[in-house]
Amino acid sequence: MGRPQRAFVDLLDTGLVRGLVLDVGCGTGELSLFLARHGYDVLGVDLSPLAVRRATEKARWRRIAAQFLVWDALDLPRLRAADLSFRTVVDSAMFHVLGDRERDRFVDGLGDVVRPGGLYCVLGDARRTDGDIYGLTPDELRNRFESAGGWEVAFTFRTVFERRWSSNPAYFVGVRRL
């Protein structure tokens, strides 16, 4: 799309982005670059070497100090082992594509890298039917994070996920580490 989703622009405007930021599933880096341009130290991770290469090239062309790594977001505990922790984790459309077990693994991994008081903010397509795996619902997020322990839902908004030529109903949810 060439720009960050509106929900994350609004998040920045509210002052809820703090400290070192992790962008999981960063793709070609637009959200990471946006946050770095606004003065945040950002690490963007993505499973795709091509996406990370493009994000790194954009950062160089735009002269923005953001860092990118080819990394599996389901392996967050290894980031903690490297002594990295984050005050803010942003997720623009990664969680909503994970399978059921992967979602639990990801939530557990977040517990390793999000500092107490830190915030995980996820934007994803709204689940269309109860039986679907794709998409997300605020209730599902609340249940997964409450089951993991040490988290509380800070906010939930119904919004849209914008694509180049269309948009889908979506949710924007923030979950705070206790």
Tab-separated table of N, CA, C and O in Angstrom, residues 4-14 17 23 31 34-35 88-93 120-124 155 161 172-173:
chain	number	residue	atom	x	y	z
A	4	PRO	N	1.610	3.230	6.215
A	4	PRO	CA	1.077	2.429	7.324
A	4	PRO	C	-0.447	2.507	7.378
A	4	PRO	O	-1.049	3.459	6.878
A	5	GLN	N	-1.048	1.501	7.985
A	5	GLN	CA	-2.494	1.502	8.191
A	5	GLN	C	-2.883	2.659	9.109
A	5	GLN	O	-2.161	3.018	10.041
A	6	ARG	N	-4.036	3.255	8.861
A	6	ARG	CA	-4.543	4.403	9.630
A	6	ARG	C	-4.566	4.126	11.139
A	6	ARG	O	-4.267	4.996	11.942
A	7	ALA	N	-4.910	2.903	11.543
A	7	ALA	CA	-4.978	2.575	12.973
A	7	ALA	C	-3.644	2.826	13.666
A	7	ALA	O	-3.608	3.308	14.807
A	8	PHE	N	-2.532	2.551	12.987
A	8	PHE	CA	-1.220	2.752	13.601
A	8	PHE	C	-0.811	4.222	13.601
A	8	PHE	O	-0.113	4.666	14.511
A	9	VAL	N	-1.254	4.969	12.613
A	9	VAL	CA	-1.020	6.419	12.626
A	9	VAL	C	-1.747	7.019	13.836
A	9	VAL	O	-1.173	7.819	14.588
A	10	ASP	N	-2.994	6.594	14.036
A	10	ASP	CA	-3.757	7.074	15.194
A	10	ASP	C	-3.116	6.642	16.508
A	10	ASP	O	-3.094	7.399	17.478
A	11	LEU	N	-2.577	5.422	16.556
A	11	LEU	CA	-1.905	4.937	17.762
A	11	LEU	C	-0.729	5.847	18.120
A	11	LEU	O	-0.553	6.215	19.286
A	12	LEU	N	0.047	6.215	17.123
A	12	LEU	CA	1.174	7.119	17.357
A	12	LEU	C	0.673	8.460	17.888
A	12	LEU	O	1.235	9.001	18.848
A	13	ASP	N	-0.393	8.974	17.297
A	13	ASP	CA	-0.946	10.262	17.719
A	13	ASP	C	-1.437	10.246	19.165
A	13	ASP	O	-1.433	11.274	19.831
A	14	THR	N	-1.862	9.084	19.680
A	14	THR	CA	-2.344	8.996	21.067
A	14	THR	C	-1.214	8.932	22.077
A	14	THR	O	-1.464	9.035	23.281
A	17	VAL	N	2.669	4.596	21.706
A	17	VAL	CA	3.899	3.940	21.261
A	17	VAL	C	5.020	4.436	22.170
A	17	VAL	O	5.209	5.635	22.348
A	23	ASP	N	8.298	-4.714	15.260
A	23	ASP	CA	7.257	-4.846	14.238
A	23	ASP	C	7.303	-6.278	13.717
A	23	ASP	O	8.211	-6.642	12.968
A	31	LEU	N	5.370	0.284	8.094
A	31	LEU	CA	5.052	0.658	9.472
A	31	LEU	C	6.327	0.904	10.271
A	31	LEU	O	6.427	1.906	11.001
A	34	PHE	N	7.748	4.248	9.210
A	34	PHE	CA	6.914	5.337	9.731
A	34	PHE	C	7.272	5.619	11.188
A	34	PHE	O	7.480	6.778	11.577
A	35	LEU	N	7.348	4.569	11.997
A	35	LEU	CA	7.652	4.763	13.418
A	35	LEU	C	9.080	5.264	13.625
A	35	LEU	O	9.320	6.137	14.467
A	88	THR	N	6.854	-1.735	23.006
A	88	THR	CA	5.732	-1.761	22.072
A	88	THR	C	6.003	-2.812	20.997
A	88	THR	O	7.096	-2.858	20.440
A	89	VAL	N	4.997	-3.637	20.734
A	89	VAL	CA	5.050	-4.582	19.618
A	89	VAL	C	3.856	-4.271	18.732
A	89	VAL	O	2.720	-4.187	19.212
A	90	VAL	N	4.117	-4.056	17.451
A	90	VAL	CA	3.049	-3.779	16.492
A	90	VAL	C	2.941	-4.945	15.519
A	90	VAL	O	3.934	-5.580	15.170
A	91	ASP	N	1.707	-5.213	15.118
A	91	ASP	CA	1.405	-6.351	14.265
A	91	ASP	C	0.324	-5.918	13.282
A	91	ASP	O	-0.840	-5.813	13.634
A	92	SER	N	0.741	-5.659	12.053
A	92	SER	CA	-0.193	-5.268	11.016
A	92	SER	C	-0.421	-6.459	10.103
A	92	SER	O	0.305	-6.664	9.137
A	93	ALA	N	-1.385	-7.300	10.476
A	93	ALA	CA	-1.851	-8.416	9.642
A	93	ALA	C	-0.989	-9.663	9.701
A	93	ALA	O	-0.952	-10.426	8.746
A	120	TYR	N	1.138	-4.736	23.170
A	120	TYR	CA	1.069	-5.428	21.885
A	120	TYR	C	-0.166	-4.903	21.175
A	120	TYR	O	-1.275	-4.966	21.712
A	121	CYS	N	0.005	-4.368	19.959
A	121	CYS	CA	-1.096	-3.789	19.187
A	121	CYS	C	-1.222	-4.531	17.868
A	121	CYS	O	-0.281	-4.570	17.075
A	122	VAL	N	-2.403	-5.120	17.648
A	122	VAL	CA	-2.609	-5.940	16.464
A	122	VAL	C	-3.787	-5.410	15.650
A	122	VAL	O	-4.834	-5.076	16.190
A	123	LEU	N	-3.574	-5.318	14.347
A	123	LEU	CA	-4.622	-4.986	13.397
A	123	LEU	C	-4.789	-6.191	12.489
A	123	LEU	O	-3.807	-6.681	11.907
A	124	GLY	N	-6.008	-6.702	12.402
A	124	GLY	CA	-6.242	-7.849	11.543
A	124	GLY	C	-7.662	-7.890	11.033
A	124	GLY	O	-8.570	-7.298	11.633
A	155	PHE	N	-7.452	-1.836	24.791
A	155	PHE	CA	-8.435	-1.208	23.905
A	155	PHE	C	-8.822	-2.165	22.794
A	155	PHE	O	-8.083	-3.079	22.460
A	161	PHE	N	-9.178	-2.756	7.451
A	161	PHE	CA	-7.825	-3.038	6.996
A	161	PHE	C	-7.793	-2.649	5.530
A	161	PHE	O	-8.529	-3.204	4.715
A	172	PHE	N	-8.763	-3.561	15.681
A	172	PHE	CA	-7.494	-3.064	16.198
A	172	PHE	C	-7.557	-3.235	17.698
A	172	PHE	O	-8.435	-2.677	18.354
A	173	VAL	N	-6.661	-4.062	18.233
A	173	VAL	CA	-6.714	-4.430	19.648
A	173	VAL	C	-5.337	-4.190	20.267
A	173	VAL	O	-4.314	-4.537	19.689
